[in-house]
PDB file of C-alpha atoms in Angstrom:
ATOM      1  CA  MET A   1      22.253 -19.375 -16.712  1.00 40.00           C
ATOM      2  CA  PRO A   2      20.754 -22.488 -15.004  1.00 42.00           C
ATOM      3  CA  ALA A   3      17.212 -21.246 -15.679  1.00 39.00           C
ATOM      4  CA  GLU A   4      18.014 -20.588 -19.323  1.00 39.00           C
ATOM      5  CA  ALA A   5      19.703 -23.965 -19.659  1.00 41.00           C
ATOM      6  CA  SER A   6      16.714 -25.716 -18.108  1.00 40.00           C
ATOM      7  CA  THR A   7      14.322 -24.014 -20.519  1.00 37.00           C
ATOM      8  CA  SER A   8      16.379 -24.841 -23.601  1.00 41.00           C
ATOM      9  CA  ARG A   9      16.907 -28.423 -22.478  1.00 47.00           C
ATOM     10  CA  SER A  10      13.175 -29.083 -22.178  1.00 48.00           C
ATOM     11  CA  ALA A  11      12.847 -28.974 -25.967  1.00 48.00           C
ATOM     12  CA  PRO A  12      16.355 -29.420 -27.407  1.00 60.00           C
ATOM     13  CA  SER A  13      16.857 -28.757 -31.079  1.00 70.00           C
ATOM     14  CA  PRO A  14      19.012 -31.128 -33.150  1.00 84.00           C
ATOM     15  CA  LEU A  15      22.717 -30.347 -32.974  1.00 81.00           C
ATOM     16  CA  THR A  16      24.570 -29.198 -36.049  1.00 89.00           C
ATOM     17  CA  GLU A  17      27.561 -31.230 -37.202  1.00 90.00           C
ATOM     18  CA  ARG A  18      29.897 -28.698 -35.591  1.00 91.00           C
ATOM     19  CA  GLN A  19      27.942 -28.729 -32.307  1.00 91.00           C
ATOM     20  CA  GLU A  20      27.923 -32.531 -32.249  1.00 93.00           C
ATOM     21  CA  ALA A  21      31.696 -32.592 -32.777  1.00 94.00           C
ATOM     22  CA  ARG A  22      32.093 -30.124 -29.909  1.00 95.00           C
ATOM     23  CA  ARG A  23      29.857 -32.264 -27.667  1.00 95.00           C
ATOM     24  CA  ARG A  24      31.897 -35.353 -28.477  1.00 95.00           C
ATOM     25  CA  ARG A  25      35.121 -33.531 -27.540  1.00 97.00           C
ATOM     26  CA  ILE A  26      33.566 -32.558 -24.220  1.00 97.00           C
ATOM     27  CA  LEU A  27      32.464 -36.141 -23.471  1.00 97.00           C
ATOM     28  CA  HIS A  28      35.883 -37.470 -24.456  1.00 97.00           C
ATOM     29  CA  ALA A  29      37.618 -34.975 -22.146  1.00 97.00           C
ATOM     30  CA  SER A  30      35.240 -35.889 -19.330  1.00 97.00           C
ATOM     31  CA  ALA A  31      35.979 -39.608 -19.734  1.00 97.00           C
ATOM     32  CA  GLN A  32      39.725 -38.978 -19.902  1.00 97.00           C
ATOM     33  CA  LEU A  33      39.793 -36.905 -16.720  1.00 97.00           C
ATOM     34  CA  ALA A  34      37.496 -39.311 -14.854  1.00 97.00           C
ATOM     35  CA  GLY A  35      39.587 -42.264 -16.010  1.00 96.00           C
ATOM     36  CA  ARG A  36      42.702 -40.710 -14.494  1.00 95.00           C
ATOM     37  CA  GLY A  37      41.300 -39.529 -11.167  1.00 95.00           C
ATOM     38  CA  GLY A  38      37.633 -40.382 -10.712  1.00 96.00           C
ATOM     39  CA  PHE A  39      34.761 -38.059  -9.818  1.00 96.00           C
ATOM     40  CA  ASP A  40      36.839 -35.357  -8.106  1.00 96.00           C
ATOM     41  CA  ALA A  41      39.229 -35.109 -11.071  1.00 96.00           C
ATOM     42  CA  VAL A  42      36.449 -33.904 -13.367  1.00 97.00           C
ATOM     43  CA  GLN A  43      36.502 -30.125 -12.983  1.00 97.00           C
ATOM     44  CA  MET A  44      34.430 -28.127 -15.438  1.00 97.00           C
ATOM     45  CA  ARG A  45      37.212 -25.630 -16.148  1.00 97.00           C
ATOM     46  CA  GLU A  46      39.637 -28.452 -16.963  1.00 97.00           C
ATOM     47  CA  VAL A  47      37.043 -30.159 -19.156  1.00 98.00           C
ATOM     48  CA  ALA A  48      36.567 -26.884 -21.056  1.00 97.00           C
ATOM     49  CA  GLU A  49      40.314 -26.470 -21.542  1.00 97.00           C
ATOM     50  CA  SER A  50      40.838 -30.092 -22.610  1.00 96.00           C
ATOM     51  CA  SER A  51      37.975 -29.984 -25.108  1.00 96.00           C
ATOM     52  CA  GLN A  52      38.952 -26.503 -26.364  1.00 95.00           C
ATOM     53  CA  VAL A  53      35.608 -24.866 -25.646  1.00 96.00           C
ATOM     54  CA  ALA A  54      34.758 -21.793 -23.602  1.00 96.00           C
ATOM     55  CA  LEU A  55      33.581 -22.482 -20.052  1.00 97.00           C
ATOM     56  CA  GLY A  56      30.265 -20.761 -20.765  1.00 96.00           C
ATOM     57  CA  THR A  57      29.770 -22.982 -23.811  1.00 95.00           C
ATOM     58  CA  LEU A  58      30.423 -26.081 -21.709  1.00 97.00           C
ATOM     59  CA  TYR A  59      27.736 -25.039 -19.236  1.00 97.00           C
ATOM     60  CA  ARG A  60      25.253 -24.557 -22.078  1.00 95.00           C
ATOM     61  CA  TYR A  61      25.773 -28.188 -23.035  1.00 95.00           C
ATOM     62  CA  PHE A  62      25.987 -29.537 -19.475  1.00 96.00           C
ATOM     63  CA  PRO A  63      24.757 -27.354 -16.570  1.00 96.00           C
ATOM     64  CA  SER A  64      26.793 -29.272 -13.965  1.00 96.00           C
ATOM     65  CA  LYS A  65      29.432 -31.948 -13.494  1.00 97.00           C
ATOM     66  CA  VAL A  66      26.718 -34.456 -12.611  1.00 97.00           C
ATOM     67  CA  HIS A  67      24.894 -33.734 -15.895  1.00 97.00           C
ATOM     68  CA  LEU A  68      28.190 -34.191 -17.734  1.00 98.00           C
ATOM     69  CA  LEU A  69      29.165 -37.480 -16.095  1.00 97.00           C
ATOM     70  CA  VAL A  70      25.724 -39.035 -16.502  1.00 97.00           C
ATOM     71  CA  ALA A  71      25.866 -38.069 -20.185  1.00 97.00           C
ATOM     72  CA  THR A  72      29.360 -39.596 -20.288  1.00 97.00           C
ATOM     73  CA  MET A  73      27.905 -42.876 -18.995  1.00 96.00           C
ATOM     74  CA  GLN A  74      25.230 -42.831 -21.709  1.00 95.00           C
ATOM     75  CA  ASP A  75      27.964 -42.260 -24.291  1.00 95.00           C
ATOM     76  CA  GLN A  76      30.035 -45.148 -22.908  1.00 94.00           C
ATOM     77  CA  LEU A  77      27.003 -47.455 -22.996  1.00 93.00           C
ATOM     78  CA  GLU A  78      26.306 -46.414 -26.592  1.00 93.00           C
ATOM     79  CA  ARG A  79      29.872 -47.380 -27.517  1.00 92.00           C
ATOM     80  CA  MET A  80      29.450 -50.706 -25.712  1.00 91.00           C
ATOM     81  CA  GLN A  81      26.247 -51.370 -27.647  1.00 92.00           C
ATOM     82  CA  GLY A  82      28.083 -50.823 -30.918  1.00 92.00           C
ATOM     83  CA  THR A  83      30.781 -53.290 -29.858  1.00 92.00           C
ATOM     84  CA  LEU A  84      28.179 -55.838 -28.741  1.00 91.00           C
ATOM     85  CA  ARG A  85      26.336 -55.562 -32.053  1.00 91.00           C
ATOM     86  CA  ARG A  86      29.550 -56.238 -33.945  1.00 93.00           C
ATOM     87  CA  LYS A  87      30.255 -59.246 -31.736  1.00 92.00           C
ATOM     88  CA  PRO A  88      26.924 -60.487 -30.298  1.00 92.00           C
ATOM     89  CA  PRO A  89      26.754 -62.741 -27.209  1.00 92.00           C
ATOM     90  CA  ALA A  90      26.802 -66.468 -27.968  1.00 88.00           C
ATOM     91  CA  GLY A  91      24.458 -67.946 -25.330  1.00 87.00           C
ATOM     92  CA  ASP A  92      21.818 -70.471 -26.362  1.00 90.00           C
ATOM     93  CA  THR A  93      19.012 -68.812 -24.377  1.00 93.00           C
ATOM     94  CA  ALA A  94      17.970 -65.182 -23.975  1.00 94.00           C
ATOM     95  CA  ALA A  95      18.878 -65.327 -20.285  1.00 95.00           C
ATOM     96  CA  GLU A  96      22.392 -66.602 -21.072  1.00 95.00           C
ATOM     97  CA  ARG A  97      22.906 -63.944 -23.755  1.00 96.00           C
ATOM     98  CA  VAL A  98      21.808 -61.117 -21.447  1.00 96.00           C
ATOM     99  CA  ALA A  99      24.026 -62.392 -18.627  1.00 96.00           C
ATOM    100  CA  GLU A 100      27.006 -62.604 -20.994  1.00 96.00           C
ATOM    101  CA  THR A 101      26.264 -59.135 -22.361  1.00 95.00           C
ATOM    102  CA  LEU A 102      26.064 -57.520 -18.934  1.00 95.00           C
ATOM    103  CA  MET A 103      29.239 -59.250 -17.757  1.00 94.00           C
ATOM    104  CA  ARG A 104      31.068 -58.039 -20.874  1.00 93.00           C
ATOM    105  CA  ALA A 105      29.854 -54.510 -20.138  1.00 90.00           C
ATOM    106  CA  PHE A 106      30.872 -54.943 -16.505  1.00 90.00           C
ATOM    107  CA  ARG A 107      34.365 -56.084 -17.462  1.00 90.00           C
ATOM    108  CA  ALA A 108      34.728 -53.088 -19.772  1.00 89.00           C
ATOM    109  CA  LEU A 109      33.964 -50.832 -16.792  1.00 88.00           C
ATOM    110  CA  GLN A 110      36.280 -52.940 -14.627  1.00 89.00           C
ATOM    111  CA  ARG A 111      39.163 -51.960 -16.907  1.00 92.00           C
ATOM    112  CA  GLU A 112      38.423 -48.286 -16.107  1.00 94.00           C
ATOM    113  CA  PRO A 113      37.565 -48.350 -12.372  1.00 94.00           C
ATOM    114  CA  HIS A 114      38.039 -44.601 -11.814  1.00 96.00           C
ATOM    115  CA  LEU A 115      35.767 -43.785 -14.745  1.00 96.00           C
ATOM    116  CA  ALA A 116      33.188 -46.342 -13.600  1.00 95.00           C
ATOM    117  CA  ASP A 117      33.212 -44.909 -10.079  1.00 95.00           C
ATOM    118  CA  ALA A 118      32.803 -41.334 -11.354  1.00 97.00           C
ATOM    119  CA  MET A 119      29.836 -42.233 -13.567  1.00 96.00           C
ATOM    120  CA  VAL A 120      28.090 -44.313 -10.892  1.00 95.00           C
ATOM    121  CA  ARG A 121      28.590 -41.569  -8.302  1.00 95.00           C
ATOM    122  CA  ALA A 122      27.078 -39.058 -10.707  1.00 96.00           C
ATOM    123  CA  LEU A 123      24.032 -41.299 -11.178  1.00 94.00           C
ATOM    124  CA  THR A 124      23.714 -41.568  -7.399  1.00 92.00           C
ATOM    125  CA  PHE A 125      23.950 -37.787  -6.928  1.00 93.00           C
ATOM    126  CA  ALA A 126      21.578 -36.976  -9.809  1.00 94.00           C
ATOM    127  CA  ASP A 127      18.484 -35.014  -8.810  1.00 94.00           C
ATOM    128  CA  ARG A 128      15.350 -34.261 -10.804  1.00 93.00           C
ATOM    129  CA  SER A 129      17.152 -31.707 -12.984  1.00 93.00           C
ATOM    130  CA  VAL A 130      19.268 -34.526 -14.425  1.00 94.00           C
ATOM    131  CA  SER A 131      16.241 -36.670 -15.346  1.00 93.00           C
ATOM    132  CA  PRO A 132      16.753 -36.385 -19.154  1.00 92.00           C
ATOM    133  CA  GLU A 133      20.322 -37.709 -18.878  1.00 93.00           C
ATOM    134  CA  VAL A 134      19.356 -40.438 -16.387  1.00 94.00           C
ATOM    135  CA  ASP A 135      16.478 -41.481 -18.668  1.00 94.00           C
ATOM    136  CA  GLN A 136      18.943 -41.733 -21.553  1.00 93.00           C
ATOM    137  CA  VAL A 137      21.171 -44.057 -19.519  1.00 94.00           C
ATOM    138  CA  SER A 138      18.169 -46.217 -18.667  1.00 94.00           C
ATOM    139  CA  ARG A 139      16.982 -46.335 -22.296  1.00 94.00           C
ATOM    140  CA  GLN A 140      20.482 -47.246 -23.472  1.00 94.00           C
ATOM    141  CA  THR A 141      20.760 -50.048 -20.915  1.00 95.00           C
ATOM    142  CA  THR A 142      17.299 -51.323 -21.881  1.00 95.00           C
ATOM    143  CA  ALA A 143      18.272 -51.302 -25.563  1.00 94.00           C
ATOM    144  CA  ILE A 144      21.432 -53.316 -24.812  1.00 95.00           C
ATOM    145  CA  ILE A 145      19.422 -55.934 -22.890  1.00 96.00           C
ATOM    146  CA  LEU A 146      16.678 -56.149 -25.535  1.00 95.00           C
ATOM    147  CA  ASP A 147      19.331 -56.554 -28.238  1.00 95.00           C
ATOM    148  CA  ALA A 148      20.745 -59.522 -26.336  1.00 95.00           C
ATOM    149  CA  MET A 149      17.256 -60.979 -25.911  1.00 94.00           C
ATOM    150  CA  GLY A 150      16.574 -60.523 -29.633  1.00 92.00           C
ATOM    151  CA  LEU A 151      13.365 -58.588 -28.932  1.00 89.00           C
ATOM    152  CA  ASP A 152      11.868 -55.659 -30.808  1.00 88.00           C
ATOM    153  CA  ASP A 153       8.428 -55.707 -29.185  1.00 91.00           C
ATOM    154  CA  PRO A 154       8.677 -56.857 -25.544  1.00 93.00           C
ATOM    155  CA  THR A 155       5.576 -57.497 -23.434  1.00 94.00           C
ATOM    156  CA  PRO A 156       4.946 -55.383 -20.302  1.00 95.00           C
ATOM    157  CA  GLU A 157       6.061 -58.368 -18.197  1.00 95.00           C
ATOM    158  CA  GLN A 158       9.314 -58.633 -20.138  1.00 95.00           C
ATOM    159  CA  LEU A 159       9.958 -54.893 -19.751  1.00 95.00           C
ATOM    160  CA  SER A 160       9.364 -55.256 -16.018  1.00 96.00           C
ATOM    161  CA  ALA A 161      11.957 -58.056 -15.905  1.00 96.00           C
ATOM    162  CA  VAL A 162      14.392 -55.855 -17.848  1.00 96.00           C
ATOM    163  CA  ARG A 163      13.952 -53.063 -15.286  1.00 96.00           C
ATOM    164  CA  VAL A 164      14.714 -55.445 -12.415  1.00 97.00           C
ATOM    165  CA  ILE A 165      17.799 -56.681 -14.291  1.00 97.00           C
ATOM    166  CA  GLU A 166      18.934 -53.063 -14.787  1.00 96.00           C
ATOM    167  CA  HIS A 167      18.499 -52.326 -11.077  1.00 95.00           C
ATOM    168  CA  THR A 168      20.511 -55.423 -10.145  1.00 96.00           C
ATOM    169  CA  TRP A 169      23.299 -54.559 -12.601  1.00 94.00           C
ATOM    170  CA  HIS A 170      23.531 -51.022 -11.229  1.00 93.00           C
ATOM    171  CA  SER A 171      23.528 -52.314  -7.643  1.00 94.00           C
ATOM    172  CA  ALA A 172      26.228 -54.843  -8.541  1.00 94.00           C
ATOM    173  CA  LEU A 173      28.373 -52.004  -9.899  1.00 92.00           C
ATOM    174  CA  VAL A 174      27.955 -50.042  -6.664  1.00 93.00           C
ATOM    175  CA  THR A 175      28.779 -52.990  -4.402  1.00 94.00           C
ATOM    176  CA  TRP A 176      31.800 -53.965  -6.517  1.00 93.00           C
ATOM    177  CA  LEU A 177      33.143 -50.408  -6.630  1.00 92.00           C
ATOM    178  CA  SER A 178      32.812 -50.132  -2.837  1.00 91.00           C
ATOM    179  CA  GLY A 179      34.694 -53.406  -2.369  1.00 91.00           C
ATOM    180  CA  ARG A 180      31.670 -55.225  -0.945  1.00 93.00           C
ATOM    181  CA  ALA A 181      31.331 -57.764  -3.768  1.00 93.00           C
ATOM    182  CA  SER A 182      33.771 -59.795  -5.833  1.00 92.00           C
ATOM    183  CA  ILE A 183      33.560 -60.252  -9.586  1.00 91.00           C
ATOM    184  CA  ALA A 184      32.527 -63.867  -8.935  1.00 94.00           C
ATOM    185  CA  GLN A 185      29.608 -62.707  -6.759  1.00 95.00           C
ATOM    186  CA  VAL A 186      28.573 -60.127  -9.345  1.00 94.00           C
ATOM    187  CA  LYS A 187      28.488 -62.867 -12.001  1.00 95.00           C
ATOM    188  CA  ILE A 188      26.293 -65.088  -9.797  1.00 96.00           C
ATOM    189  CA  ASP A 189      23.882 -62.211  -9.075  1.00 96.00           C
ATOM    190  CA  ILE A 190      23.633 -61.245 -12.759  1.00 96.00           C
ATOM    191  CA  GLU A 191      23.033 -64.836 -13.869  1.00 96.00           C
ATOM    192  CA  THR A 192      20.408 -65.284 -11.144  1.00 97.00           C
ATOM    193  CA  VAL A 193      18.402 -62.174 -12.008  1.00 97.00           C
ATOM    194  CA  CYS A 194      18.548 -62.976 -15.728  1.00 96.00           C
ATOM    195  CA  ARG A 195      16.427 -66.060 -15.031  1.00 95.00           C
ATOM    196  CA  LEU A 196      13.507 -63.650 -14.841  1.00 95.00           C
ATOM    197  CA  ILE A 197      13.676 -63.555 -18.629  1.00 95.00           C
ATOM    198  CA  ASP A 198      12.611 -67.210 -18.825  1.00 90.00           C
ATOM    199  CA  LEU A 199       9.780 -66.605 -16.340  1.00 91.00           C
ATOM    200  CA  THR A 200       8.352 -63.716 -18.383  1.00 91.00           C
ATOM    201  CA  THR A 201       8.730 -65.262 -21.852  1.00 87.00           C
ATOM    202  CA  PRO A 202       5.223 -65.784 -23.321  1.00 85.00           C
ATOM    203  CA  ARG A 203       4.348 -69.454 -23.704  1.00 77.00           C
ATOM    204  CA  GLU A 204       3.562 -70.719 -27.183  1.00 64.00           C
TER     205      GLU A 204
END
């Protein structure tokens, strides 16, 4: 089955409405289980039962728990982006707006620490086979930051700054979840790295 899944995932066809609904049930069940007990609480058999799909069907969508939890993180970020678009950040500068956006996203994860820990652990454990899901998480995070910056066509230097900001945000999540950083320190680190936006903004 893993070989077949890998082949089909290299060129995925669009999901039907019924398949998309099934996928959403799976992601919802994954988030619910992770929210209650973290990474270890997400067992594929329980996810299948909670989402009312056959275990074999679940594995066709997500070949492993790591695949599933990384996809769950992408789904959570997509929901955050929708919320942020309905209520955009209010900072005067792009750097302030990005910092506010990332802290709002951070606080949303803070409200679900077990879920946050499960998703971050999955990202840490992800190997090359999970690259499509990891790339989706990165693209979603980039889109959230570019939305806050108000950019549709960033320069290579701006994209480089965005990548560094993403790395810092992810690292801040890890250090906070492990108890090695306070929320106040996370806020300082995020605000500091967001100053890169000003340094890479093209001069008139």
